[in-house]
Short mmCIF file of C-alpha atoms and ligand atoms in Angstrom, two decimals:
data_model
loop_
_atom_site.label_atom_id
_atom_site.label_comp_id
_atom_site.label_asym_id
_atom_site.label_seq_id
_atom_site.Cartn_x
_atom_site.Cartn_y
_atom_site.Cartn_z
CA MET A 1 8.67 26.20 -11.71
CA THR A 2 5.85 23.78 -12.79
CA ARG A 3 6.65 19.92 -11.52
CA ARG A 4 5.60 16.75 -14.14
CA VAL A 5 3.27 13.94 -12.11
CA SER A 6 1.60 11.33 -13.02
CA ILE A 7 -0.52 9.09 -10.93
CA PHE A 8 -0.99 5.64 -11.06
CA GLY A 9 -4.32 4.46 -9.70
CA ALA A 10 -5.84 8.14 -10.27
CA THR A 11 -9.01 6.63 -9.82
CA GLY A 12 -8.84 5.24 -6.44
CA SER A 13 -9.17 6.64 -2.89
CA ILE A 14 -5.28 7.57 -2.52
CA GLY A 15 -5.40 8.76 -6.22
CA GLN A 16 -8.79 11.01 -5.88
CA ASN A 17 -6.61 12.55 -2.63
CA THR A 18 -3.61 13.31 -4.54
CA ILE A 19 -5.78 14.92 -7.22
CA ASP A 20 -7.49 16.90 -4.66
CA LEU A 21 -4.02 17.92 -3.51
CA ILE A 22 -2.85 19.16 -6.95
CA ALA A 23 -5.91 20.36 -8.34
CA ARG A 24 -5.45 22.93 -5.40
CA ASP A 25 -2.54 24.56 -7.10
CA PRO A 26 -3.10 23.54 -10.67
CA ASP A 27 -0.45 26.01 -12.36
CA ALA A 28 2.39 24.02 -10.04
CA TYR A 29 2.04 20.85 -12.10
CA ASP A 30 2.04 19.52 -15.22
CA VAL A 31 0.10 16.29 -15.26
CA VAL A 32 2.04 13.27 -17.61
CA ALA A 33 -0.27 10.06 -17.11
CA LEU A 34 -3.18 9.09 -15.23
CA THR A 35 -3.95 5.47 -15.03
CA GLY A 36 -7.00 4.06 -13.83
CA ALA A 37 -8.98 0.44 -14.58
CA ALA A 38 -12.77 0.31 -14.59
CA ASN A 39 -13.90 3.89 -13.62
CA ILE A 40 -13.69 5.43 -17.26
CA ALA A 41 -16.00 8.50 -16.40
CA GLN A 42 -13.74 9.43 -13.44
CA LEU A 43 -10.46 9.01 -15.37
CA ALA A 44 -11.31 10.84 -18.27
CA ALA A 45 -13.07 14.02 -16.18
CA ASP A 46 -9.96 14.19 -14.15
CA ALA A 47 -7.31 13.86 -17.03
CA ILE A 48 -9.68 16.62 -19.19
CA ARG A 49 -9.71 18.85 -15.81
CA LEU A 50 -6.14 18.11 -14.97
CA ARG A 51 -4.74 18.36 -18.95
CA ALA A 52 -2.84 15.22 -18.77
CA ASP A 53 -0.71 14.02 -21.77
CA VAL A 54 -2.34 10.75 -21.67
CA ALA A 55 -4.85 8.29 -19.56
CA VAL A 56 -4.67 4.90 -19.80
CA THR A 57 -7.17 2.20 -18.25
CA ALA A 58 -5.70 -1.49 -17.38
CA ASP A 59 -8.66 -2.81 -19.08
CA GLU A 60 -8.08 -3.30 -23.03
CA THR A 61 -12.10 -3.81 -23.35
CA ARG A 62 -12.40 -0.17 -22.27
CA LEU A 63 -10.50 1.25 -24.45
CA ASP A 64 -13.12 2.33 -26.90
CA ALA A 65 -15.23 3.88 -24.09
CA LEU A 66 -12.33 5.83 -22.86
CA ARG A 67 -11.49 7.20 -26.59
CA ASP A 68 -15.11 8.29 -26.40
CA ALA A 69 -14.85 10.04 -23.49
CA LEU A 70 -11.62 11.94 -24.32
CA ALA A 71 -12.27 12.50 -27.98
CA GLY A 72 -11.86 16.05 -28.52
CA SER A 73 -9.89 16.91 -25.19
CA GLY A 74 -6.40 15.98 -26.76
CA VAL A 75 -6.09 13.93 -24.03
CA ALA A 76 -4.12 10.52 -25.83
CA ALA A 77 -6.10 7.47 -24.70
CA ALA A 78 -4.37 3.93 -23.93
CA ALA A 79 -4.92 0.85 -22.60
CA GLY A 80 -3.26 -2.97 -20.88
CA GLN A 81 -0.89 -3.84 -18.80
CA THR A 82 2.21 -2.88 -21.25
CA ALA A 83 0.23 0.70 -22.22
CA LEU A 84 0.55 1.10 -18.16
CA THR A 85 4.69 0.16 -18.12
CA GLU A 86 5.06 2.53 -20.96
CA ALA A 87 3.09 5.37 -18.87
CA GLY A 88 5.27 4.85 -15.66
CA CYS A 89 8.65 5.04 -18.51
CA ARG A 90 7.18 8.75 -19.39
CA PRO A 91 9.16 11.39 -18.06
CA ALA A 92 8.17 12.57 -14.94
CA ASP A 93 9.44 14.48 -11.63
CA TRP A 94 7.15 12.79 -9.36
CA VAL A 95 4.95 9.48 -9.55
CA MET A 96 2.29 8.51 -7.31
CA SER A 97 1.89 4.86 -7.32
CA ALA A 98 -1.19 3.60 -5.80
CA ILE A 99 -2.29 0.89 -8.28
CA VAL A 100 -3.98 -1.78 -6.13
CA GLY A 101 -2.07 -5.22 -5.82
CA ALA A 102 1.13 -6.45 -7.53
CA ALA A 103 0.03 -4.70 -10.85
CA GLY A 104 1.78 -1.57 -9.54
CA LEU A 105 5.09 -2.90 -9.64
CA ALA A 106 6.00 -2.72 -13.62
CA PRO A 107 5.24 0.65 -13.34
CA GLY A 108 6.64 1.87 -10.48
CA LEU A 109 10.07 0.52 -11.47
CA CYS A 110 9.84 2.06 -15.11
CA ALA A 111 9.31 5.17 -13.48
CA LEU A 112 12.38 4.72 -10.61
CA GLU A 113 14.65 3.79 -13.68
CA GLN A 114 13.93 7.66 -15.55
CA GLY A 115 15.23 8.35 -12.09
CA ALA A 116 11.62 9.89 -10.62
CA THR A 117 10.61 10.21 -7.50
CA LEU A 118 8.69 7.54 -6.73
CA ALA A 119 5.55 8.18 -4.07
CA LEU A 120 4.73 4.97 -2.76
CA ALA A 121 1.28 3.93 -1.90
CA ASN A 122 1.23 0.40 -3.86
CA LYS A 123 2.84 -1.52 -0.46
CA GLU A 124 2.43 -4.66 -2.33
CA SER A 125 5.40 -3.61 -4.89
CA LEU A 126 7.80 -3.58 -1.68
CA VAL A 127 6.76 -6.72 -0.43
CA CYS A 128 6.81 -8.60 -3.70
CA ALA A 129 10.15 -6.93 -4.75
CA GLY A 130 11.33 -4.56 -2.16
CA GLN A 131 15.06 -5.35 -2.78
CA LEU A 132 14.40 -5.13 -6.51
CA ILE A 133 12.48 -2.03 -6.18
CA LEU A 134 15.42 -0.33 -3.70
CA SER A 135 18.49 -1.74 -6.00
CA THR A 136 16.50 -0.15 -8.77
CA ALA A 137 15.76 3.40 -7.12
CA GLN A 138 19.50 3.36 -5.66
CA ALA A 139 21.12 2.74 -9.84
CA HIS A 140 18.60 5.35 -11.18
CA ASN A 141 19.58 8.16 -8.50
CA ALA A 142 15.88 8.31 -7.51
CA ARG A 143 14.13 8.65 -4.41
CA LEU A 144 11.31 6.36 -2.75
CA LEU A 145 9.28 7.74 -0.30
CA PRO A 146 6.62 6.10 1.64
CA VAL A 147 2.54 7.43 1.31
CA ASP A 148 1.72 4.39 3.69
CA SER A 149 1.07 6.01 6.64
CA GLU A 150 2.40 4.24 9.17
CA HIS A 151 5.80 4.48 7.11
CA SER A 152 5.14 8.23 6.28
CA ALA A 153 4.88 8.40 10.05
CA VAL A 154 8.35 6.35 10.72
CA PHE A 155 10.01 8.50 7.98
CA GLN A 156 9.04 11.50 9.67
CA ALA A 157 10.23 10.71 13.52
CA LEU A 158 13.62 9.28 11.24
CA VAL A 159 14.60 12.83 9.83
CA GLY A 160 17.69 13.84 11.63
CA GLU A 161 18.43 10.23 13.07
CA ASP A 162 20.84 7.60 12.74
CA MET A 163 19.49 4.40 12.05
CA ASP A 164 22.00 2.81 14.29
CA ALA A 165 20.15 4.66 17.14
CA VAL A 166 17.01 2.67 16.33
CA GLU A 167 16.31 0.16 18.34
CA ARG A 168 12.42 -1.04 17.41
CA ILE A 169 9.78 0.40 15.51
CA VAL A 170 6.33 0.26 16.21
CA ILE A 171 3.11 0.32 13.52
CA THR A 172 -0.01 0.77 14.69
CA ALA A 173 -3.05 -1.04 13.43
CA SER A 174 -6.85 -0.12 14.29
CA GLY A 175 -7.61 -3.80 14.33
CA GLY A 176 -10.35 -3.26 11.33
CA ALA A 177 -13.55 -3.68 11.26
CA PHE A 178 -13.48 -7.00 13.57
CA ARG A 179 -11.33 -5.89 16.27
CA ASP A 180 -14.08 -6.72 19.33
CA TRP A 181 -16.35 -9.29 17.77
CA PRO A 182 -15.86 -12.66 19.60
CA LEU A 183 -13.41 -14.91 17.57
CA GLU A 184 -16.45 -17.55 17.33
CA LYS A 185 -18.55 -15.21 15.12
CA LEU A 186 -15.67 -14.16 12.93
CA ALA A 187 -16.13 -17.32 10.39
CA GLN A 188 -19.23 -15.87 9.96
CA ALA A 189 -18.29 -12.05 8.37
CA THR A 190 -19.83 -11.24 5.32
CA LEU A 191 -18.36 -9.05 2.78
CA ASP A 192 -20.42 -5.69 3.78
CA GLN A 193 -19.32 -6.24 7.50
CA ALA A 194 -15.40 -6.64 6.15
CA SER A 195 -15.86 -3.81 3.72
CA SER A 196 -16.52 -1.19 6.64
CA HIS A 197 -13.74 0.67 8.03
CA PRO A 198 -14.18 2.24 12.04
CA ASN A 199 -11.78 5.59 11.04
CA TRP A 200 -10.18 5.29 7.80
CA ASP A 201 -12.12 5.47 4.25
CA MET A 202 -10.21 3.53 1.82
CA GLY A 203 -10.30 0.80 -1.42
CA GLN A 204 -12.26 -1.79 -0.40
CA ARG A 205 -9.09 -4.72 -0.91
CA ILE A 206 -7.61 -3.00 2.03
CA THR A 207 -10.33 -2.32 3.97
CA ILE A 208 -11.25 -6.11 3.78
CA ASP A 209 -7.18 -6.44 4.46
CA SER A 210 -7.95 -4.18 7.35
CA ALA A 211 -10.30 -6.61 9.28
CA SER A 212 -8.31 -9.31 8.59
CA MET A 213 -4.86 -8.00 9.58
CA PHE A 214 -3.60 -8.76 6.18
CA ASN A 215 -3.12 -4.94 5.91
CA LYS A 216 -0.87 -4.80 8.88
CA ALA A 217 0.94 -8.19 7.63
CA LEU A 218 1.70 -6.41 4.25
CA GLU A 219 2.91 -3.31 5.96
CA LEU A 220 5.57 -5.41 8.62
CA ILE A 221 7.37 -6.79 5.66
CA GLU A 222 7.15 -2.97 4.09
CA THR A 223 8.72 -2.04 7.09
CA ARG A 224 11.32 -4.66 7.18
CA GLU A 225 12.58 -3.71 3.53
CA TYR A 226 11.94 -0.03 3.27
CA PHE A 227 13.53 0.67 6.60
CA GLY A 228 16.26 -2.07 6.40
CA VAL A 229 15.69 -3.85 10.06
CA ARG A 230 15.34 -6.90 11.54
CA PRO A 231 12.23 -8.58 11.93
CA ASP A 232 12.77 -8.54 15.45
CA GLN A 233 12.99 -4.94 15.44
CA ILE A 234 9.44 -4.29 14.42
CA GLU A 235 6.33 -4.40 16.37
CA VAL A 236 2.40 -4.03 16.02
CA LEU A 237 0.21 -2.52 18.54
CA VAL A 238 -3.71 -2.13 18.47
CA HIS A 239 -4.36 1.56 18.38
CA PRO A 240 -8.16 1.94 18.06
CA GLU A 241 -8.12 5.64 17.47
CA SER A 242 -5.96 5.68 14.70
CA MET A 243 -4.30 9.14 15.51
CA ILE A 244 -0.64 7.49 16.32
CA HIS A 245 0.40 5.79 13.27
CA ALA A 246 3.79 4.84 14.12
CA LEU A 247 6.25 5.13 16.94
CA VAL A 248 9.90 4.85 16.76
CA GLY A 249 12.14 4.01 19.83
CA PHE A 250 15.78 4.71 20.33
CA ARG A 251 18.61 3.35 22.08
CA ASP A 252 18.43 5.98 24.54
CA GLY A 253 15.14 5.11 25.82
CA ALA A 254 12.99 7.67 23.87
CA LEU A 255 10.37 6.99 21.30
CA MET A 256 8.92 9.18 19.10
CA ALA A 257 5.50 8.90 17.79
CA HIS A 258 3.82 10.49 15.15
CA VAL A 259 0.12 11.44 15.92
CA GLY A 260 -2.05 12.62 13.44
CA PRO A 261 -5.53 13.12 11.99
CA PRO A 262 -6.89 9.90 10.26
CA ASP A 263 -6.60 11.50 6.66
CA MET A 264 -3.91 9.76 4.00
CA ARG A 265 -4.01 14.02 2.28
CA HIS A 266 -1.08 14.18 5.27
CA ALA A 267 1.02 11.31 3.95
CA ILE A 268 0.49 11.90 0.33
CA GLY A 269 1.13 16.00 0.96
CA TYR A 270 4.02 14.58 2.84
CA ALA A 271 5.51 13.04 0.07
CA LEU A 272 4.38 15.38 -2.35
CA HIS A 273 6.32 18.88 -0.71
CA TRP A 274 8.99 16.67 0.52
CA PRO A 275 12.00 17.59 2.04
CA ASP A 276 9.23 20.87 2.56
CA ARG A 277 6.31 20.68 5.28
CA ARG A 278 3.86 22.77 3.47
CA ALA A 279 0.52 23.84 4.98
CA LEU A 280 -2.92 21.06 4.06
CA PRO A 281 -5.86 20.76 4.06
CA VAL A 282 -6.50 18.66 7.00
CA GLU A 283 -7.81 18.74 10.31
CA ARG A 284 -5.95 19.54 13.08
CA LEU A 285 -6.37 17.19 16.78
CA ASP A 286 -7.76 18.80 19.74
CA LEU A 287 -5.94 16.51 22.25
CA ALA A 288 -8.08 17.52 25.47
CA GLN A 289 -11.15 16.82 23.20
CA ILE A 290 -10.02 13.65 22.58
CA GLY A 291 -9.11 12.83 25.63
CA ALA A 292 -7.67 9.66 25.84
CA LEU A 293 -5.93 7.13 23.11
CA THR A 294 -5.86 3.44 24.05
CA PHE A 295 -3.51 0.93 23.20
CA ARG A 296 -3.24 -3.09 23.08
CA ALA A 297 -1.36 -6.43 22.27
CA PRO A 298 -2.19 -7.90 18.82
CA ASP A 299 -3.53 -11.03 19.09
CA GLU A 300 -2.00 -13.74 16.63
CA VAL A 301 -4.87 -16.12 17.24
CA ARG A 302 -7.15 -13.86 16.01
CA TRP A 303 -4.55 -12.57 13.19
CA PRO A 304 -2.91 -15.27 12.05
CA ALA A 305 -1.70 -12.72 9.01
CA LEU A 306 0.88 -11.32 11.39
CA ARG A 307 2.24 -14.63 12.17
CA LEU A 308 2.67 -15.45 8.17
CA ALA A 309 4.12 -12.18 7.77
CA ARG A 310 7.00 -13.24 10.45
CA GLU A 311 7.55 -15.99 8.21
CA VAL A 312 7.32 -14.52 5.38
CA MET A 313 10.28 -11.86 6.47
CA GLU A 314 12.36 -14.60 7.77
CA ARG A 315 12.20 -16.63 4.39
CA ARG A 316 13.13 -13.39 2.63
CA GLY A 317 13.66 -13.99 -1.33
CA LEU A 318 10.47 -14.12 -3.06
CA ALA A 319 8.49 -15.36 -0.32
CA GLY A 320 6.40 -11.99 -0.22
CA ALA A 321 5.72 -12.48 -4.02
CA VAL A 322 3.89 -15.80 -2.92
CA PHE A 323 2.56 -14.38 0.22
CA ASN A 324 0.83 -11.45 -1.90
CA ALA A 325 -0.27 -13.55 -4.62
CA ALA A 326 -1.91 -16.02 -2.57
CA LYS A 327 -3.31 -13.49 -0.43
CA GLU A 328 -4.92 -11.15 -3.41
CA THR A 329 -6.21 -14.38 -5.07
CA ALA A 330 -7.72 -15.38 -1.50
CA LEU A 331 -9.34 -12.02 -1.18
CA ASP A 332 -10.55 -12.35 -4.71
CA GLY A 333 -12.15 -16.02 -3.43
CA PHE A 334 -13.78 -14.08 -0.34
CA ILE A 335 -15.26 -11.19 -2.37
CA ALA A 336 -17.05 -13.32 -4.79
CA GLY A 337 -18.59 -15.42 -1.91
CA GLN A 338 -16.37 -18.33 -2.83
CA ILE A 339 -14.76 -18.85 0.36
CA GLY A 340 -15.38 -17.70 4.31
CA PHE A 341 -13.34 -14.92 5.88
CA LEU A 342 -11.00 -16.90 8.50
CA ARG A 343 -10.47 -19.30 5.07
CA MET A 344 -8.61 -16.52 3.45
CA ALA A 345 -5.78 -16.78 6.10
CA GLU A 346 -5.69 -20.92 5.80
CA ILE A 347 -5.17 -20.58 1.75
CA VAL A 348 -2.40 -18.40 2.18
CA GLU A 349 -0.57 -20.74 4.84
CA GLU A 350 -1.38 -23.71 2.49
CA VAL A 351 0.44 -21.62 0.01
CA LEU A 352 3.18 -20.66 1.86
CA ASP A 353 3.83 -24.43 2.81
CA SER A 354 2.97 -26.02 -0.64
CA ILE A 355 4.75 -23.93 -3.32
CA ASP A 356 8.39 -25.38 -4.49
CA PRO A 357 10.57 -23.59 -2.61
CA SER A 358 12.99 -22.88 -5.89
CA HIS A 359 10.16 -20.14 -6.55
CA ILE A 360 10.76 -18.17 -3.44
CA ASP A 361 14.79 -18.90 -3.77
CA ALA A 362 15.15 -17.75 -7.35
CA PRO A 363 17.22 -14.60 -7.95
CA MET A 364 14.94 -11.46 -7.50
CA THR A 365 14.10 -9.76 -11.50
CA LEU A 366 11.17 -8.83 -12.17
CA ASP A 367 10.48 -11.67 -14.48
CA ASN A 368 11.18 -14.35 -11.58
CA VAL A 369 8.96 -12.44 -9.49
CA ALA A 370 6.47 -12.66 -11.87
CA HIS A 371 6.99 -16.40 -12.42
CA ALA A 372 6.56 -16.57 -8.08
CA ASP A 373 3.00 -14.37 -8.40
CA GLN A 374 1.66 -16.95 -11.03
CA MET A 375 2.59 -20.09 -9.61
CA ALA A 376 1.14 -18.85 -5.83
CA ARG A 377 -1.58 -17.37 -7.64
CA GLN A 378 -2.70 -20.86 -9.40
CA ALA A 379 -1.80 -22.75 -6.08
CA ALA A 380 -4.10 -20.78 -4.27
CA ARG A 381 -7.30 -20.99 -6.96
CA ARG A 382 -6.63 -24.66 -6.72
CA VAL A 383 -7.08 -24.83 -3.19
CA ILE A 384 -10.05 -22.58 -3.33
CA GLU A 385 -11.74 -24.76 -6.11
CA GLN A 386 -11.09 -28.05 -4.08
P1 NDP B 401 -8.39 1.70 -4.64
O1 NDP B 401 -9.06 0.24 -4.99
O2 NDP B 401 -9.34 2.72 -3.72
O3 NDP B 401 -8.12 2.18 -5.94
C1 NDP B 401 -7.16 1.28 -6.46
C2 NDP B 401 -6.69 2.16 -7.84
O4 NDP B 401 -6.10 1.19 -8.95
C3 NDP B 401 -8.07 2.36 -9.07
O5 NDP B 401 -7.71 3.38 -9.79
C4 NDP B 401 -7.84 1.12 -10.01
O6 NDP B 401 -8.87 1.36 -10.75
C5 NDP B 401 -6.47 0.79 -10.11
N1 NDP B 401 -6.55 -0.62 -10.28
C6 NDP B 401 -7.25 -1.58 -9.83
N2 NDP B 401 -7.17 -3.07 -10.64
C7 NDP B 401 -6.07 -2.50 -11.29
C8 NDP B 401 -4.84 -3.29 -12.09
N3 NDP B 401 -5.11 -4.73 -12.36
N4 NDP B 401 -4.43 -2.90 -12.93
C9 NDP B 401 -4.15 -1.56 -12.81
N5 NDP B 401 -4.75 -1.01 -12.36
C10 NDP B 401 -6.07 -1.22 -11.52
O7 NDP B 401 -7.52 1.27 -3.64
P2 NDP B 401 -6.48 2.58 -2.62
O8 NDP B 401 -6.86 4.10 -3.27
O9 NDP B 401 -7.72 2.41 -1.23
O10 NDP B 401 -5.31 1.72 -2.91
C11 NDP B 401 -4.40 1.44 -3.38
C12 NDP B 401 -3.31 1.25 -3.02
O11 NDP B 401 -2.77 2.17 -1.79
C13 NDP B 401 -2.81 -0.09 -2.54
O12 NDP B 401 -1.84 -0.70 -2.85
C14 NDP B 401 -3.36 0.39 -1.10
O13 NDP B 401 -2.61 -0.71 -0.14
C15 NDP B 401 -2.51 1.48 -0.85
N6 NDP B 401 -2.78 2.22 0.41
C16 NDP B 401 -4.10 2.55 0.66
C17 NDP B 401 -4.34 3.72 1.44
C18 NDP B 401 -5.79 3.60 1.63
O14 NDP B 401 -6.02 5.06 2.46
N7 NDP B 401 -6.98 3.79 0.60
C19 NDP B 401 -3.78 3.83 2.56
C20 NDP B 401 -2.47 3.18 2.21
C21 NDP B 401 -2.05 2.84 1.61
P3 NDP B 401 -10.56 1.70 -11.22
O15 NDP B 401 -11.62 2.23 -9.68
O16 NDP B 401 -10.88 2.70 -12.07
O17 NDP B 401 -11.01 0.29 -11.73
#
């Protein structure tokens, strides 16, 4: 039986890896929707190759270009935020959520409302609106599967286990581009330097977030929301080789580690075939060849994002939406050359401290999440422009 699948963020790093897996077995899937933003050529080529029902660009100014690229193919074209959310509402069995940023939230929610299985790479959804995502999944009997490599690793280590027996969850971090830089040099880090990851080949934004540890900060919050553990049960461990993705510690002292190559097709494939475990085209690790794996404690002076994430986990409510929006805006500022590398964490902290608590304590609805997001973006822009 074929499965109906949609891929949100199809033109990005996760999206292309998902397409790589799906295209290996084209008869097994009916592609419903593919979405992208700026990369119209890639979006149209994949939509035609996979015979998607519809291709959607988030950017309305590119609709004509998308229509031209799809002309005569039978694939429908659409553009804009509403079209993206509508694509999420199209019936599908399995949906990959791999838009970057808070923009991924609304289409993912709509997919859950249709009862689809949502493979969640878009960690920002859980950071901004974890309780809303989980309650929507529950209300519609929809399944949420983690795709972030650390969370997929934890999920796999927990198969057959009782959550009551879990003492702690340890997510690993490569340390990113600046792991071994002297602290005093970090203020001068350039965009090019921050955009190069030692182990993973990923989109530019998550690569910079890895260098600043904002990516791990988001993942701490994601762990708390997805697995329902207390903040003090979650640890970050710096592991430069990126072979162990996460560990789960149980009350009998056992630590279950998930070990695998740094290739996102593993976590994507696991979510695609779950609950089966099928053959995947990823490297098989030769541990004798690797010889040694190393670990060190994270340094919260070097990476203040980790400390800020702990504050957000304690405050909960819409603090995650504020944190993420301030981070996205500060990252825009760094990419645009308006602020230096270290200024990003300072701006996020200033926004968290200054935002009216009513935005954080409001009930978690999609409107309130969007409102908190807008307030935080405006506050961050004001700080950047000071
Ligand atoms: P990329 O930057 O490579 O791709 C992002 C995708 O989102 C592209 O399809 C892009 O379109 C689209 N997009 C960009 N802006 C918008 C917008 N405003 N509205 C709708 N679509 C938009 O990102 P990654 O694939 O690296 O990451 C995607 C998500 O997965 C992120 O949440 C990231 O944190 C998470 N993730 C990524 C991992 C990785 O290995 N890359 C690992 C774990 C999690 P276009 O390219 O056409 O402009």
